[in-house]
Amino acid sequence: MDAAFLQTLLPADAGVRITDVAIDPAGVAVQLATTADAAPCPQCRSASTAVHGRYRRTLRDRPCLGRPVRLLVTARKFVCRRADCPRRVFCERLPELTAPHAHTTGELADAHRHLGLALGGEGGARLAAELGLPTSPDTILRRVKDAPDEPTPRPRYVGVDDWATRKGHSYGTILIELERGTVIDLLPGRDGEAVKVWLAANPQVEVITRDR
DNA sequence: TTGTCTTGCGCAGAAAGCCC
DNA sequence: GGGCTTTCTGCGCAAGACAA
């Protein structure tokens, strides 16, 4: 596969260039090198050009032509020159490519998150394996939980039901927004007192139904 | 009984610090 | 700047709980 062609598939501001591409029994291995002259210290944000050393990162990415893709990144460590910064040495970040400590690219993490939102943990993991981006149900669920919360409009139509944290022992009250079918709150107890307080704080509610 | 989610734990790899 | 060690974090496995 042509490295120059593959370079066009990377975001222009990814901060890396492809140095080699190889196909082996494990899939496609893409060698990457970082390109920035300086990197900001994650602690004090001051830029440093003092390279301390290099290290290798391996990132799993979305498959190419049905083959698993590994990004083998040669990243650098920098020295933070600020005397008042507690961080002495830091690794350069690749925010357009991946998160700190991550083992996968942001693209692959997004794909896993979408599968989790659509199918849940187990189902998402099964389809992910079929699509060539295998992972565990745990990781699918983590991706969904880590996703930023979208702002929700204040509910107008609400369903009220009870639910058990431990059957026969302790119960609570669950509130469902009927327009979107999503859980909006969990309240302690099921005697109606907590619901009364919640409704007082949400005067925009127009319709309440029993059960979900 | 089956399928799914939650929780806890351990391993592997990334990041940081230190020495030369 | 290289190499090693330590610490931190992501990820997967296993067990248990729960709902259908």
CSV table of C-alpha atoms (C1' of nucleotides) in Angstrom, one decimal:
chain,number,residue,atom,x,y,z
A,1,MET,CA,0.0,0.0,0.0
A,2,ASP,CA,1.3,3.4,-0.9
A,3,ALA,CA,2.4,5.5,2.1
A,4,ALA,CA,1.9,8.8,0.3
A,5,PHE,CA,-1.7,7.9,-0.6
A,6,LEU,CA,-2.4,6.7,3.0
A,7,GLN,CA,-1.1,10.1,4.3
A,8,THR,CA,-4.1,11.8,2.6
A,9,LEU,CA,-6.4,9.7,4.8
A,10,LEU,CA,-5.0,11.2,8.0
A,11,PRO,CA,-6.3,14.5,9.3
A,12,ALA,CA,-4.2,17.3,8.0
A,13,ASP,CA,-3.5,18.5,11.5
A,14,ALA,CA,-2.9,15.1,13.0
A,15,GLY,CA,0.7,16.0,13.8
A,16,VAL,CA,2.1,12.7,12.3
A,17,ARG,CA,3.5,11.5,9.0
A,18,ILE,CA,3.5,7.9,7.6
A,19,THR,CA,7.0,6.6,7.3
A,20,ASP,CA,6.2,3.0,6.3
A,21,VAL,CA,3.3,0.6,5.7
A,22,ALA,CA,3.6,-3.2,5.9
A,23,ILE,CA,1.2,-6.0,5.6
A,24,ASP,CA,1.9,-9.0,7.9
A,25,PRO,CA,-0.2,-11.9,9.2
A,26,ALA,CA,-1.5,-9.7,12.0
A,27,GLY,CA,-2.9,-7.1,9.5
A,28,VAL,CA,-1.7,-3.7,8.3
A,29,ALA,CA,1.1,-2.1,10.3
A,30,VAL,CA,1.4,1.6,9.7
A,31,GLN,CA,4.6,3.3,11.0
A,32,LEU,CA,4.1,6.9,12.1
A,33,ALA,CA,6.4,9.7,13.2
A,34,THR,CA,5.4,12.9,14.9
A,35,THR,CA,6.1,16.1,13.0
A,36,ALA,CA,5.7,19.1,15.4
A,37,ASP,CA,8.9,20.9,16.4
A,38,ALA,CA,7.6,21.6,20.0
A,39,ALA,CA,5.0,20.2,22.4
A,40,PRO,CA,3.1,21.8,25.2
A,41,CYS,CA,3.7,20.6,28.7
A,42,PRO,CA,0.4,19.0,29.9
A,43,GLN,CA,1.0,20.6,33.4
A,44,CYS,CA,1.9,24.2,32.7
A,45,ARG,CA,1.0,24.4,29.0
A,46,SER,CA,4.4,26.0,28.1
A,47,ALA,CA,5.9,24.8,24.8
A,48,SER,CA,9.1,22.9,24.9
A,49,THR,CA,11.5,22.0,22.0
A,50,ALA,CA,14.0,20.1,24.3
A,51,VAL,CA,13.6,16.4,23.2
A,52,HIS,CA,14.4,14.0,26.0
A,53,GLY,CA,14.0,10.8,24.1
A,54,ARG,CA,11.7,8.6,22.1
A,55,TYR,CA,9.3,5.8,22.8
A,56,ARG,CA,6.9,3.6,20.8
A,57,ARG,CA,3.1,3.5,21.1
A,58,THR,CA,0.9,0.9,19.4
A,59,LEU,CA,-2.7,2.0,18.6
A,60,ARG,CA,-5.4,-0.1,17.1
A,61,ASP,CA,-7.4,1.6,14.4
A,62,ARG,CA,-10.4,0.8,12.2
A,63,PRO,CA,-9.8,-2.1,9.7
A,64,CYS,CA,-8.7,-1.5,6.1
A,65,LEU,CA,-10.0,-3.8,3.4
A,66,GLY,CA,-11.0,-6.3,6.1
A,67,ARG,CA,-7.6,-6.4,7.8
A,68,PRO,CA,-6.9,-5.1,11.3
A,69,VAL,CA,-4.8,-1.9,11.3
A,70,ARG,CA,-2.1,-1.1,13.9
A,71,LEU,CA,-0.5,2.3,14.1
A,72,LEU,CA,3.0,2.1,15.3
A,73,VAL,CA,3.8,5.6,16.5
A,74,THR,CA,7.3,6.8,17.3
A,75,ALA,CA,6.5,9.6,19.8
A,76,ARG,CA,8.9,11.8,21.7
A,77,LYS,CA,9.5,12.8,25.3
A,78,PHE,CA,10.2,16.4,26.1
A,79,VAL,CA,11.8,18.2,29.0
A,80,CYS,CA,9.7,21.0,30.6
A,81,ARG,CA,12.1,24.0,31.1
A,82,ARG,CA,9.8,25.9,33.4
A,83,ALA,CA,11.4,26.1,36.8
A,84,ASP,CA,8.1,26.4,38.6
A,85,CYS,CA,6.5,23.4,36.8
A,86,PRO,CA,6.4,20.2,38.8
A,87,ARG,CA,6.6,18.1,35.6
A,88,ARG,CA,10.1,17.4,34.5
A,89,VAL,CA,9.6,15.1,31.5
A,90,PHE,CA,6.4,14.7,29.5
A,91,CYS,CA,5.2,12.8,26.4
A,92,GLU,CA,3.9,14.6,23.4
A,93,ARG,CA,0.1,14.3,23.0
A,94,LEU,CA,-1.7,13.4,19.7
A,95,PRO,CA,-5.1,14.9,20.3
A,96,GLU,CA,-6.2,14.5,16.7
A,97,LEU,CA,-5.3,10.8,16.8
A,98,THR,CA,-5.9,9.4,20.2
A,99,ALA,CA,-6.3,10.2,23.9
A,100,PRO,CA,-3.5,10.0,26.5
A,101,HIS,CA,-2.9,6.3,27.7
A,102,ALA,CA,-5.4,5.1,25.1
A,103,HIS,CA,-4.7,1.9,23.2
A,104,THR,CA,-7.0,2.7,20.3
A,105,THR,CA,-7.4,5.7,17.9
A,106,GLY,CA,-10.2,8.2,18.6
A,107,GLU,CA,-11.9,6.9,15.4
A,108,LEU,CA,-12.1,3.4,16.6
A,109,ALA,CA,-13.3,4.5,20.1
A,110,ASP,CA,-16.1,6.5,18.4
A,111,ALA,CA,-17.1,3.4,16.4
A,112,HIS,CA,-17.3,1.4,19.6
A,113,ARG,CA,-19.3,4.1,21.3
A,114,HIS,CA,-21.9,4.2,18.5
A,115,LEU,CA,-22.2,0.4,18.5
A,116,GLY,CA,-22.8,0.6,22.3
A,117,LEU,CA,-25.4,3.3,22.0
A,118,ALA,CA,-27.3,1.3,19.4
A,119,LEU,CA,-26.9,-2.3,20.7
A,120,GLY,CA,-25.7,-2.2,24.3
A,121,GLY,CA,-22.5,-3.9,25.6
A,122,GLU,CA,-22.9,-7.5,24.5
A,123,GLY,CA,-24.7,-6.9,21.2
A,124,GLY,CA,-22.3,-4.1,20.4
A,125,ALA,CA,-19.3,-6.3,21.0
A,126,ARG,CA,-20.7,-9.1,18.8
A,127,LEU,CA,-21.3,-6.7,15.9
A,128,ALA,CA,-17.9,-5.0,16.4
A,129,ALA,CA,-16.2,-8.4,15.9
A,130,GLU,CA,-18.2,-9.0,12.7
A,131,LEU,CA,-17.2,-5.6,11.4
A,132,GLY,CA,-13.5,-6.2,12.1
A,133,LEU,CA,-13.1,-4.0,15.1
A,134,PRO,CA,-13.2,-6.5,17.9
A,135,THR,CA,-13.4,-5.5,21.6
A,136,SER,CA,-15.0,-6.6,24.8
A,137,PRO,CA,-18.5,-5.7,26.0
A,138,ASP,CA,-16.8,-3.9,29.0
A,139,THR,CA,-15.0,-1.6,26.6
A,140,ILE,CA,-18.2,-0.9,24.6
A,141,LEU,CA,-20.0,0.1,27.9
A,142,ARG,CA,-17.1,2.2,29.0
A,143,ARG,CA,-17.1,4.1,25.7
A,144,VAL,CA,-20.9,4.9,26.2
A,145,LYS,CA,-20.4,6.0,29.8
A,146,ASP,CA,-17.4,8.2,29.0
A,147,ALA,CA,-19.3,10.0,26.2
A,148,PRO,CA,-20.2,13.6,27.2
A,149,ASP,CA,-23.8,14.1,28.2
A,150,GLU,CA,-25.9,15.8,25.7
A,151,PRO,CA,-28.0,18.7,27.1
A,152,THR,CA,-31.6,17.4,27.5
A,153,PRO,CA,-34.7,19.7,27.1
A,154,ARG,CA,-36.8,20.0,30.2
A,155,PRO,CA,-39.4,17.2,30.1
A,156,ARG,CA,-43.1,18.0,29.5
A,157,TYR,CA,-44.5,14.4,29.4
A,158,VAL,CA,-43.4,12.1,32.3
A,159,GLY,CA,-44.0,8.5,33.2
A,160,VAL,CA,-43.7,7.5,36.9
A,161,ASP,CA,-43.0,3.9,38.0
A,162,ASP,CA,-41.4,2.2,41.0
A,163,TRP,CA,-38.2,0.0,40.7
A,164,ALA,CA,-36.3,-2.2,43.1
A,165,THR,CA,-32.7,-1.7,44.0
A,166,ARG,CA,-33.1,-5.1,45.9
A,167,LYS,CA,-36.3,-6.9,45.3
A,168,GLY,CA,-38.5,-7.2,48.4
A,169,HIS,CA,-36.2,-4.9,50.4
A,170,SER,CA,-35.7,-1.5,49.0
A,171,TYR,CA,-37.6,0.5,46.3
A,172,GLY,CA,-37.2,3.8,44.5
A,173,THR,CA,-39.1,5.8,41.9
A,174,ILE,CA,-38.1,6.1,38.3
A,175,LEU,CA,-39.0,9.0,36.1
A,176,ILE,CA,-39.2,8.5,32.3
A,177,GLU,CA,-39.4,11.3,29.7
A,178,LEU,CA,-42.1,9.9,27.4
A,179,GLU,CA,-41.1,11.9,24.3
A,180,ARG,CA,-37.6,10.4,24.1
A,181,GLY,CA,-38.1,7.3,26.2
A,182,THR,CA,-35.2,8.1,28.4
A,183,VAL,CA,-34.7,7.9,32.2
A,184,ILE,CA,-34.5,11.5,33.6
A,185,ASP,CA,-34.3,10.8,37.3
A,186,LEU,CA,-34.2,8.2,40.1
A,187,LEU,CA,-35.8,9.2,43.4
A,188,PRO,CA,-35.5,7.5,46.8
A,189,GLY,CA,-38.6,5.7,48.1
A,190,ARG,CA,-41.9,5.1,46.4
A,191,ASP,CA,-44.4,6.8,48.6
A,192,GLY,CA,-44.8,9.8,46.4
A,193,GLU,CA,-43.1,12.4,48.6
A,194,ALA,CA,-40.0,12.6,46.5
A,195,VAL,CA,-42.1,12.9,43.4
A,196,LYS,CA,-44.0,15.8,44.9
A,197,VAL,CA,-40.7,17.6,45.5
A,198,TRP,CA,-39.5,16.8,42.0
A,199,LEU,CA,-42.7,18.1,40.4
A,200,ALA,CA,-42.5,21.3,42.4
A,201,ALA,CA,-39.0,21.9,40.9
A,202,ASN,CA,-40.2,21.0,37.4
A,203,PRO,CA,-43.4,23.1,36.8
A,204,GLN,CA,-43.1,22.7,33.0
A,205,VAL,CA,-44.4,19.1,33.3
A,206,GLU,CA,-47.8,19.0,31.5
A,207,VAL,CA,-48.7,15.3,31.6
A,208,ILE,CA,-47.9,12.5,34.1
A,209,THR,CA,-48.7,8.8,33.4
A,210,ARG,CA,-48.6,5.9,35.8
A,211,ASP,CA,-46.0,3.2,34.8
A,212,ARG,CA,-43.6,3.6,31.9
B,1,DT,C1',-32.8,-20.7,31.7
B,2,DT,C1',-30.7,-17.2,29.1
B,3,DG,C1',-28.8,-12.8,28.1
B,4,DT,C1',-27.1,-8.5,29.8
B,5,DC,C1',-25.0,-5.4,33.0
B,6,DT,C1',-22.1,-4.2,37.1
B,7,DT,C1',-18.2,-4.8,39.9
B,8,DG,C1',-13.7,-6.2,41.2
B,9,DC,C1',-9.3,-7.7,39.9
B,10,DG,C1',-5.1,-8.5,37.3
B,11,DC,C1',-2.3,-7.8,33.3
B,12,DA,C1',-0.2,-5.1,29.6
B,13,DG,C1',1.2,-1.0,27.9
B,14,DA,C1',1.7,4.1,28.3
B,15,DA,C1',3.7,7.8,30.8
B,16,DA,C1',6.9,9.8,34.1
B,17,DG,C1',11.2,10.0,36.6
B,18,DC,C1',15.9,9.0,37.2
B,19,DC,C1',20.6,7.8,36.0
B,20,DC,C1',24.3,7.6,32.9
C,1,DG,C1',19.5,11.3,24.2
C,2,DG,C1',19.2,6.3,25.5
C,3,DG,C1',17.8,3.0,28.7
C,4,DC,C1',15.9,1.3,32.8
C,5,DT,C1',12.5,1.3,36.7
C,6,DT,C1',8.3,2.8,38.7
C,7,DT,C1',3.7,4.5,38.6
C,8,DC,C1',-0.6,5.1,36.3
C,9,DT,C1',-4.3,3.9,33.2
C,10,DG,C1',-6.8,1.2,29.7
C,11,DC,C1',-8.5,-3.1,28.8
C,12,DG,C1',-10.3,-7.8,29.3
C,13,DC,C1',-11.7,-11.7,32.3
C,14,DA,C1',-14.6,-13.7,35.8
C,15,DA,C1',-18.3,-13.8,39.0
C,16,DG,C1',-22.5,-12.3,40.7
C,17,DA,C1',-27.1,-10.0,40.2
C,18,DC,C1',-31.0,-9.1,37.8
C,19,DA,C1',-34.8,-9.0,34.3
C,20,DA,C1',-37.4,-11.3,30.8
